[in-house]
Amino acid sequence: MRSTTKYILIALSIAVIAFLDYFKTFIISEQGITGFYWVSAHLYLILIWISCIIVTLLVIKIRPHPFKRLKFINEYGWIIIISLFANILVSVSYFFFLECTTIIGYKEEFSASAVYINILERFFSMHIPVIGFLTAYTYLQEKNELKQNLEKAEKLYTEYQIKTLKNQVAPHFLFNNLNVLSSLIRSNNKKADEFLIRFSNLYRYTLKEEEIVSLDEELNHLEDYIFLLNQRFGKAYRFSIVFNDTIDKKTTYILSNTLQTLLENVTKHNAGDYKNPLFTSIIITKSEIEVSNEIRKKKEIRPSGKIGLKNLQERYMLQSEKHIVINNSDNFSVIIPLLNLKKA
C-alpha cells in the first residue's frame, strides 16, 4: 500500500512539473523572451524544477540544525529556511550559467534587475510551492509513523500487562489442584487419571497466549473446571448454567478464564457445606453473563496477592471499553459483558 502511494505521488509530481513547465514556457514565449517550441527552454525549466526537488529532499535527509539555541525554530522550520536559501543559490547559479553560455536562446540582456526579478520569480513560483509541499508531506508521513509506533508500543505494553496478570493466576491454580491430585492418587487411581486429563487441558488453556476466546471454548473448559472443584470440595458447591439456545457461542467472545476466575472467587470467599451447599447460577444472555451466588462469608480468608476480581477488572480495562459490574446486596453477582467481535 505504501509503495503504491509512493508511485502515485511520483507520477503526480511528474505530471505537475510537466504542466507547470508547459504553462510557464507559454507565458514567457508570449512575452517574446523565448520560443515556445524551443526544446532547450523546456529542458531548462524542467531542470530547475528537478533541482529544486532534489535540493529540498537532500535538506530533509540531512536535517540541519545550525543554531540549536533558537529553540523557537523546530527542525521543519530549518528545513524550510535552508531549502529556500539553497534553492536560491542554485537558481542564481543557473541564471549566471544561462547568461554566460546563451545556449538557451534568451534575448534579454544581463542586468542586476534581471537577476533580482529572476530570483523573486523562482522564489514564489517554484521554491515556496515545492518546499512547502515536500516539508508538509514529510511532516504528515513522520507524524503518521510516530502514531503507528506509539500504538505498537502501547499494544506491546498492554500485552505485557495482560501476561503479567495471567502469570499471577497460573501458580495459584497449579498449587490448589496438585494438592487434590495428590490425594486422589492415593485413594482413587481411576478418578485421578480423569482429574489429571482435565487438569492438564485446563492448565494449557490457562496459559494460552490468546486473550479473547469464543464463548463456546470458555464454556467447554468451564466444565473441566467445575469437575476439578467438585473433586476438591465434594458437593459443597453447586453450579447451574442457563443460556438461550439462540446465542451463537462460536461468534460471541469473552476474555479467557473469566468464568474460572469468578467461580474461584465464589469458593474462596464463601463457605459451602455438603448438607447445605452453596448455589451459584451462571445466566448467559446475548450481551452479558451474570454469575450470582448467595453470600456466606468464610471466617478466615487467606490473602491472594490481588488474584481474582481485581485481576479480572484490570484485564477488561486493558482489553475492552466495556467494564464488569459488581453488585453486593442480598446475593453477590458479577455481570460480564460479552464481546461481539472478531477474534483479536
mmCIF file of C-alpha atoms in Angstrom, residues 67-334:
data_model
loop_
_atom_site.group_PDB
_atom_site.id
_atom_site.type_symbol
_atom_site.label_atom_id
_atom_site.label_comp_id
_atom_site.label_asym_id
_atom_site.label_seq_id
_atom_site.Cartn_x
_atom_site.Cartn_y
_atom_site.Cartn_z
ATOM 1 C CA PHE A 67 21.541 27.295 15.666
ATOM 2 C CA LYS A 68 20.315 24.996 18.411
ATOM 3 C CA ARG A 69 19.819 27.912 20.778
ATOM 4 C CA LEU A 70 16.997 29.175 18.584
ATOM 5 C CA LYS A 71 14.505 26.772 20.106
ATOM 6 C CA PHE A 72 11.504 28.569 18.618
ATOM 7 C CA ILE A 73 12.543 27.207 15.204
ATOM 8 C CA ASN A 74 11.957 23.453 15.037
ATOM 9 C CA GLU A 75 13.530 21.017 12.568
ATOM 10 C CA TYR A 76 10.815 21.592 9.984
ATOM 11 C CA GLY A 77 11.359 25.340 10.221
ATOM 12 C CA TRP A 78 15.056 24.842 9.500
ATOM 13 C CA ILE A 79 14.196 22.578 6.565
ATOM 14 C CA ILE A 80 12.133 25.374 5.011
ATOM 15 C CA ILE A 81 14.692 28.139 5.703
ATOM 16 C CA ILE A 82 17.760 26.230 4.487
ATOM 17 C CA SER A 83 15.913 24.784 1.489
ATOM 18 C CA LEU A 84 14.912 28.291 0.409
ATOM 19 C CA PHE A 85 18.491 29.596 0.642
ATOM 20 C CA ALA A 86 19.921 26.520 -1.090
ATOM 21 C CA ASN A 87 17.425 26.739 -3.933
ATOM 22 C CA ILE A 88 18.022 30.474 -4.359
ATOM 23 C CA LEU A 89 21.756 29.769 -4.730
ATOM 24 C CA VAL A 90 21.011 27.081 -7.316
ATOM 25 C CA SER A 91 18.714 29.442 -9.233
ATOM 26 C CA VAL A 92 21.341 32.210 -9.246
ATOM 27 C CA SER A 93 23.932 29.710 -10.481
ATOM 28 C CA TYR A 94 21.607 28.617 -13.270
ATOM 29 C CA PHE A 95 20.910 32.226 -14.188
ATOM 30 C CA PHE A 96 24.598 33.122 -14.488
ATOM 31 C CA PHE A 97 25.238 29.936 -16.450
ATOM 32 C CA LEU A 98 22.399 30.881 -18.771
ATOM 33 C CA GLU A 99 23.704 34.385 -19.367
ATOM 34 C CA CYS A 100 27.295 33.261 -19.849
ATOM 35 C CA THR A 101 26.563 30.493 -22.338
ATOM 36 C CA THR A 102 23.461 31.888 -24.085
ATOM 37 C CA ILE A 103 22.646 28.361 -25.251
ATOM 38 C CA ILE A 104 19.000 28.582 -24.216
ATOM 39 C CA GLY A 105 18.176 31.334 -26.619
ATOM 40 C CA TYR A 106 17.073 34.052 -24.198
ATOM 41 C CA LYS A 107 17.115 37.506 -25.764
ATOM 42 C CA GLU A 108 17.102 39.522 -22.519
ATOM 43 C CA GLU A 109 20.426 41.185 -21.671
ATOM 44 C CA PHE A 110 22.147 40.539 -18.352
ATOM 45 C CA SER A 111 21.411 43.101 -15.614
ATOM 46 C CA ALA A 112 21.162 43.254 -11.808
ATOM 47 C CA SER A 113 17.429 43.898 -12.019
ATOM 48 C CA ALA A 114 17.063 40.802 -14.205
ATOM 49 C CA VAL A 115 18.816 38.746 -11.508
ATOM 50 C CA TYR A 116 16.503 40.059 -8.785
ATOM 51 C CA ILE A 117 13.398 39.508 -10.883
ATOM 52 C CA ASN A 118 14.548 36.001 -11.782
ATOM 53 C CA ILE A 119 15.205 35.134 -8.133
ATOM 54 C CA LEU A 120 11.852 36.521 -6.961
ATOM 55 C CA GLU A 121 10.018 34.796 -9.764
ATOM 56 C CA ARG A 122 11.661 31.440 -8.956
ATOM 57 C CA PHE A 123 11.112 32.060 -5.239
ATOM 58 C CA PHE A 124 7.341 32.435 -5.469
ATOM 59 C CA SER A 125 6.542 30.192 -8.433
ATOM 60 C CA MET A 126 8.839 27.235 -7.691
ATOM 61 C CA HIS A 127 10.671 27.253 -4.379
ATOM 62 C CA ILE A 128 7.835 28.031 -1.976
ATOM 63 C CA PRO A 129 5.338 25.530 -3.521
ATOM 64 C CA VAL A 130 7.889 22.705 -3.797
ATOM 65 C CA ILE A 131 9.465 23.232 -0.366
ATOM 66 C CA GLY A 132 6.081 23.729 1.279
ATOM 67 C CA PHE A 133 4.636 20.580 -0.269
ATOM 68 C CA LEU A 134 7.645 18.345 0.471
ATOM 69 C CA THR A 135 8.000 19.620 4.045
ATOM 70 C CA ALA A 136 4.282 19.194 4.729
ATOM 71 C CA TYR A 137 4.330 15.699 3.207
ATOM 72 C CA THR A 138 7.384 14.748 5.299
ATOM 73 C CA TYR A 139 5.768 16.100 8.464
ATOM 74 C CA LEU A 140 2.500 14.216 7.899
ATOM 75 C CA GLN A 141 4.324 10.992 6.997
ATOM 76 C CA GLU A 142 6.544 11.150 10.090
ATOM 77 C CA LYS A 143 3.584 12.059 12.274
ATOM 78 C CA ASN A 144 1.717 9.013 10.968
ATOM 79 C CA GLU A 145 4.752 6.756 11.559
ATOM 80 C CA LEU A 146 5.115 8.138 15.087
ATOM 81 C CA LYS A 147 1.436 7.438 15.759
ATOM 82 C CA GLN A 148 1.813 3.866 14.478
ATOM 83 C CA ASN A 149 4.919 3.321 16.618
ATOM 84 C CA LEU A 150 3.119 4.659 19.689
ATOM 85 C CA GLU A 151 0.157 2.377 19.024
ATOM 86 C CA LYS A 152 2.518 -0.579 18.615
ATOM 87 C CA ALA A 153 4.319 0.317 21.869
ATOM 88 C CA GLU A 154 1.004 0.661 23.714
ATOM 89 C CA LYS A 155 -0.151 -2.693 22.341
ATOM 90 C CA LEU A 156 3.080 -4.393 23.427
ATOM 91 C CA TYR A 157 2.811 -2.812 26.880
ATOM 92 C CA THR A 158 -0.819 -3.928 27.165
ATOM 93 C CA GLU A 159 0.146 -7.481 26.159
ATOM 94 C CA TYR A 160 2.916 -7.411 28.765
ATOM 95 C CA GLN A 161 0.469 -6.280 31.470
ATOM 96 C CA ILE A 162 -2.034 -8.971 30.481
ATOM 97 C CA LYS A 163 0.641 -11.680 30.552
ATOM 98 C CA THR A 164 1.724 -10.451 33.986
ATOM 99 C CA LEU A 165 -1.841 -10.732 35.265
ATOM 100 C CA LYS A 166 -2.288 -14.204 33.779
ATOM 101 C CA ASN A 167 1.014 -15.353 35.286
ATOM 102 C CA GLN A 168 -0.351 -14.372 38.705
ATOM 103 C CA VAL A 169 -3.206 -16.836 38.215
ATOM 104 C CA ALA A 170 -1.154 -19.787 36.960
ATOM 105 C CA PRO A 171 0.844 -20.674 40.134
ATOM 106 C CA HIS A 172 -2.255 -20.216 42.311
ATOM 107 C CA PHE A 173 -4.291 -22.533 40.085
ATOM 108 C CA LEU A 174 -1.476 -25.088 39.919
ATOM 109 C CA PHE A 175 -0.909 -25.266 43.681
ATOM 110 C CA ASN A 176 -4.583 -25.812 44.569
ATOM 111 C CA ASN A 177 -5.133 -28.640 42.099
ATOM 112 C CA LEU A 178 -1.880 -30.511 42.665
ATOM 113 C CA ASN A 179 -2.922 -30.998 46.282
ATOM 114 C CA VAL A 180 -6.216 -32.542 45.132
ATOM 115 C CA LEU A 181 -4.426 -34.750 42.590
ATOM 116 C CA SER A 182 -2.030 -35.986 45.255
ATOM 117 C CA SER A 183 -4.871 -37.164 47.500
ATOM 118 C CA LEU A 184 -6.752 -38.777 44.574
ATOM 119 C CA ILE A 185 -3.698 -40.787 43.524
ATOM 120 C CA ARG A 186 -3.606 -42.356 46.986
ATOM 121 C CA SER A 187 -7.358 -43.069 47.150
ATOM 122 C CA ASN A 188 -8.793 -43.476 43.629
ATOM 123 C CA ASN A 189 -6.469 -44.082 40.679
ATOM 124 C CA LYS A 190 -9.249 -44.066 38.059
ATOM 125 C CA LYS A 191 -10.602 -40.736 39.269
ATOM 126 C CA ALA A 192 -7.033 -39.439 39.473
ATOM 127 C CA ASP A 193 -6.495 -40.259 35.773
ATOM 128 C CA GLU A 194 -9.607 -38.311 34.747
ATOM 129 C CA PHE A 195 -8.627 -35.452 37.044
ATOM 130 C CA LEU A 196 -5.150 -35.323 35.521
ATOM 131 C CA ILE A 197 -6.527 -35.219 31.941
ATOM 132 C CA ARG A 198 -8.992 -32.435 32.730
ATOM 133 C CA PHE A 199 -6.438 -30.576 34.813
ATOM 134 C CA SER A 200 -3.786 -30.667 32.051
ATOM 135 C CA ASN A 201 -6.330 -29.478 29.450
ATOM 136 C CA LEU A 202 -7.438 -26.633 31.670
ATOM 137 C CA TYR A 203 -3.902 -25.654 32.622
ATOM 138 C CA ARG A 204 -2.915 -25.412 28.954
ATOM 139 C CA TYR A 205 -5.973 -23.238 28.407
ATOM 140 C CA THR A 206 -4.981 -21.017 31.339
ATOM 141 C CA LEU A 207 -1.543 -20.448 29.830
ATOM 142 C CA LYS A 208 -2.806 -19.768 26.295
ATOM 143 C CA GLU A 209 -1.487 -16.668 24.544
ATOM 144 C CA GLU A 210 -4.953 -15.789 23.244
ATOM 145 C CA GLU A 211 -6.640 -13.260 25.481
ATOM 146 C CA ILE A 212 -10.014 -13.243 23.706
ATOM 147 C CA VAL A 213 -11.733 -16.592 23.109
ATOM 148 C CA SER A 214 -15.130 -17.755 21.907
ATOM 149 C CA LEU A 215 -17.867 -18.320 24.473
ATOM 150 C CA ASP A 216 -18.043 -21.915 23.261
ATOM 151 C CA GLU A 217 -14.390 -22.529 24.130
ATOM 152 C CA GLU A 218 -14.742 -20.838 27.519
ATOM 153 C CA LEU A 219 -17.783 -22.953 28.458
ATOM 154 C CA ASN A 220 -16.086 -26.188 27.377
ATOM 155 C CA HIS A 221 -13.201 -25.512 29.726
ATOM 156 C CA LEU A 222 -15.578 -24.339 32.439
ATOM 157 C CA GLU A 223 -16.959 -27.898 32.546
ATOM 158 C CA ASP A 224 -13.446 -29.149 33.287
ATOM 159 C CA TYR A 225 -13.017 -26.531 35.989
ATOM 160 C CA ILE A 226 -16.319 -27.422 37.678
ATOM 161 C CA PHE A 227 -15.195 -31.069 37.674
ATOM 162 C CA LEU A 228 -11.968 -30.045 39.440
ATOM 163 C CA LEU A 229 -13.929 -28.014 42.007
ATOM 164 C CA ASN A 230 -16.223 -30.979 42.693
ATOM 165 C CA GLN A 231 -13.187 -33.182 43.362
ATOM 166 C CA ARG A 232 -11.709 -30.523 45.602
ATOM 167 C CA PHE A 233 -14.824 -29.593 47.624
ATOM 168 C CA GLY A 234 -17.181 -32.511 47.046
ATOM 169 C CA LYS A 235 -20.820 -31.357 46.875
ATOM 170 C CA ALA A 236 -20.277 -28.246 48.981
ATOM 171 C CA TYR A 237 -20.712 -26.016 45.923
ATOM 172 C CA ARG A 238 -23.333 -26.407 43.192
ATOM 173 C CA PHE A 239 -23.275 -24.636 39.833
ATOM 174 C CA SER A 240 -26.002 -24.173 37.225
ATOM 175 C CA ILE A 241 -25.547 -22.778 33.711
ATOM 176 C CA VAL A 242 -28.534 -21.270 31.893
ATOM 177 C CA PHE A 243 -28.366 -19.791 28.405
ATOM 178 C CA ASN A 244 -30.611 -19.092 25.441
ATOM 179 C CA ASP A 245 -30.304 -21.548 22.549
ATOM 180 C CA THR A 246 -30.367 -18.649 20.069
ATOM 181 C CA ILE A 247 -26.941 -17.456 21.236
ATOM 182 C CA ASP A 248 -24.197 -18.308 18.755
ATOM 183 C CA LYS A 249 -21.457 -19.347 21.150
ATOM 184 C CA LYS A 250 -18.835 -19.554 18.402
ATOM 185 C CA THR A 251 -19.218 -15.925 17.277
ATOM 186 C CA THR A 252 -19.611 -14.431 20.761
ATOM 187 C CA TYR A 253 -16.410 -13.729 22.658
ATOM 188 C CA ILE A 254 -15.142 -13.307 26.184
ATOM 189 C CA LEU A 255 -11.782 -12.869 27.913
ATOM 190 C CA SER A 256 -10.208 -16.254 28.561
ATOM 191 C CA ASN A 257 -10.565 -17.763 32.056
ATOM 192 C CA THR A 258 -13.210 -15.204 33.055
ATOM 193 C CA LEU A 259 -15.708 -17.760 34.369
ATOM 194 C CA GLN A 260 -12.967 -19.777 36.022
ATOM 195 C CA THR A 261 -11.869 -16.662 37.921
ATOM 196 C CA LEU A 262 -15.427 -15.933 39.074
ATOM 197 C CA LEU A 263 -16.065 -19.461 40.333
ATOM 198 C CA GLU A 264 -12.719 -19.465 42.108
ATOM 199 C CA ASN A 265 -13.791 -16.214 43.771
ATOM 200 C CA VAL A 266 -17.035 -17.868 44.942
ATOM 201 C CA THR A 267 -15.266 -20.806 46.593
ATOM 202 C CA LYS A 268 -12.576 -18.600 48.093
ATOM 203 C CA HIS A 269 -14.871 -16.120 49.867
ATOM 204 C CA ASN A 270 -17.941 -18.236 50.654
ATOM 205 C CA ALA A 271 -18.384 -21.277 52.855
ATOM 206 C CA GLY A 272 -20.050 -24.301 51.294
ATOM 207 C CA ASP A 273 -21.204 -27.425 53.089
ATOM 208 C CA TYR A 274 -22.225 -30.917 51.988
ATOM 209 C CA LYS A 275 -25.515 -30.676 53.922
ATOM 210 C CA ASN A 276 -26.102 -27.057 52.980
ATOM 211 C CA PRO A 277 -24.385 -26.477 49.616
ATOM 212 C CA LEU A 278 -23.821 -23.001 48.235
ATOM 213 C CA PHE A 279 -25.557 -22.469 44.895
ATOM 214 C CA THR A 280 -24.123 -20.363 42.087
ATOM 215 C CA SER A 281 -26.033 -19.539 38.910
ATOM 216 C CA ILE A 282 -24.439 -18.618 35.590
ATOM 217 C CA ILE A 283 -27.015 -16.900 33.364
ATOM 218 C CA ILE A 284 -25.939 -16.147 29.795
ATOM 219 C CA THR A 285 -27.787 -13.675 27.568
ATOM 220 C CA LYS A 286 -26.854 -12.278 24.168
ATOM 221 C CA SER A 287 -24.975 -9.331 25.655
ATOM 222 C CA GLU A 288 -23.688 -10.448 29.060
ATOM 223 C CA ILE A 289 -23.112 -13.172 31.617
ATOM 224 C CA GLU A 290 -24.304 -12.847 35.198
ATOM 225 C CA VAL A 291 -22.657 -15.014 37.842
ATOM 226 C CA SER A 292 -24.619 -14.859 41.085
ATOM 227 C CA ASN A 293 -24.272 -16.604 44.442
ATOM 228 C CA GLU A 294 -25.666 -16.297 47.942
ATOM 229 C CA ILE A 295 -23.317 -14.726 50.461
ATOM 230 C CA ARG A 296 -21.855 -16.960 53.171
ATOM 231 C CA LYS A 297 -18.605 -15.345 54.172
ATOM 232 C CA LYS A 298 -15.812 -17.565 55.414
ATOM 233 C CA LYS A 299 -14.391 -16.737 58.811
ATOM 234 C CA GLU A 300 -10.812 -16.766 57.577
ATOM 235 C CA ILE A 301 -9.665 -15.876 54.070
ATOM 236 C CA ARG A 302 -6.041 -16.258 53.087
ATOM 237 C CA PRO A 303 -4.525 -13.336 51.158
ATOM 238 C CA SER A 304 -4.391 -13.981 47.407
ATOM 239 C CA GLY A 305 -1.945 -11.383 46.145
ATOM 240 C CA LYS A 306 -4.696 -9.479 44.272
ATOM 241 C CA ILE A 307 -5.725 -12.538 42.288
ATOM 242 C CA GLY A 308 -9.415 -12.623 41.455
ATOM 243 C CA LEU A 309 -11.916 -9.883 40.705
ATOM 244 C CA LYS A 310 -9.365 -7.077 40.707
ATOM 245 C CA ASN A 311 -7.254 -9.047 38.261
ATOM 246 C CA LEU A 312 -10.291 -9.569 36.021
ATOM 247 C CA GLN A 313 -11.279 -5.893 36.192
ATOM 248 C CA GLU A 314 -7.793 -4.823 35.129
ATOM 249 C CA ARG A 315 -7.820 -7.236 32.197
ATOM 250 C CA TYR A 316 -11.147 -5.902 30.943
ATOM 251 C CA MET A 317 -9.925 -2.318 31.306
ATOM 252 C CA LEU A 318 -6.864 -3.138 29.209
ATOM 253 C CA GLN A 319 -8.658 -5.150 26.559
ATOM 254 C CA SER A 320 -12.088 -3.550 26.145
ATOM 255 C CA GLU A 321 -14.001 -0.321 26.666
ATOM 256 C CA LYS A 322 -16.653 -2.374 28.442
ATOM 257 C CA HIS A 323 -16.432 -2.875 32.196
ATOM 258 C CA ILE A 324 -17.634 -5.559 34.549
ATOM 259 C CA VAL A 325 -20.386 -4.676 37.044
ATOM 260 C CA ILE A 326 -20.275 -5.922 40.644
ATOM 261 C CA ASN A 327 -23.397 -5.995 42.831
ATOM 262 C CA ASN A 328 -23.157 -6.812 46.515
ATOM 263 C CA SER A 329 -26.587 -6.903 48.159
ATOM 264 C CA ASP A 330 -28.543 -9.972 49.315
ATOM 265 C CA ASN A 331 -26.661 -12.007 46.726
ATOM 266 C CA PHE A 332 -23.248 -11.324 45.278
ATOM 267 C CA SER A 333 -23.265 -11.020 41.494
ATOM 268 C CA VAL A 334 -20.838 -10.089 38.753
#
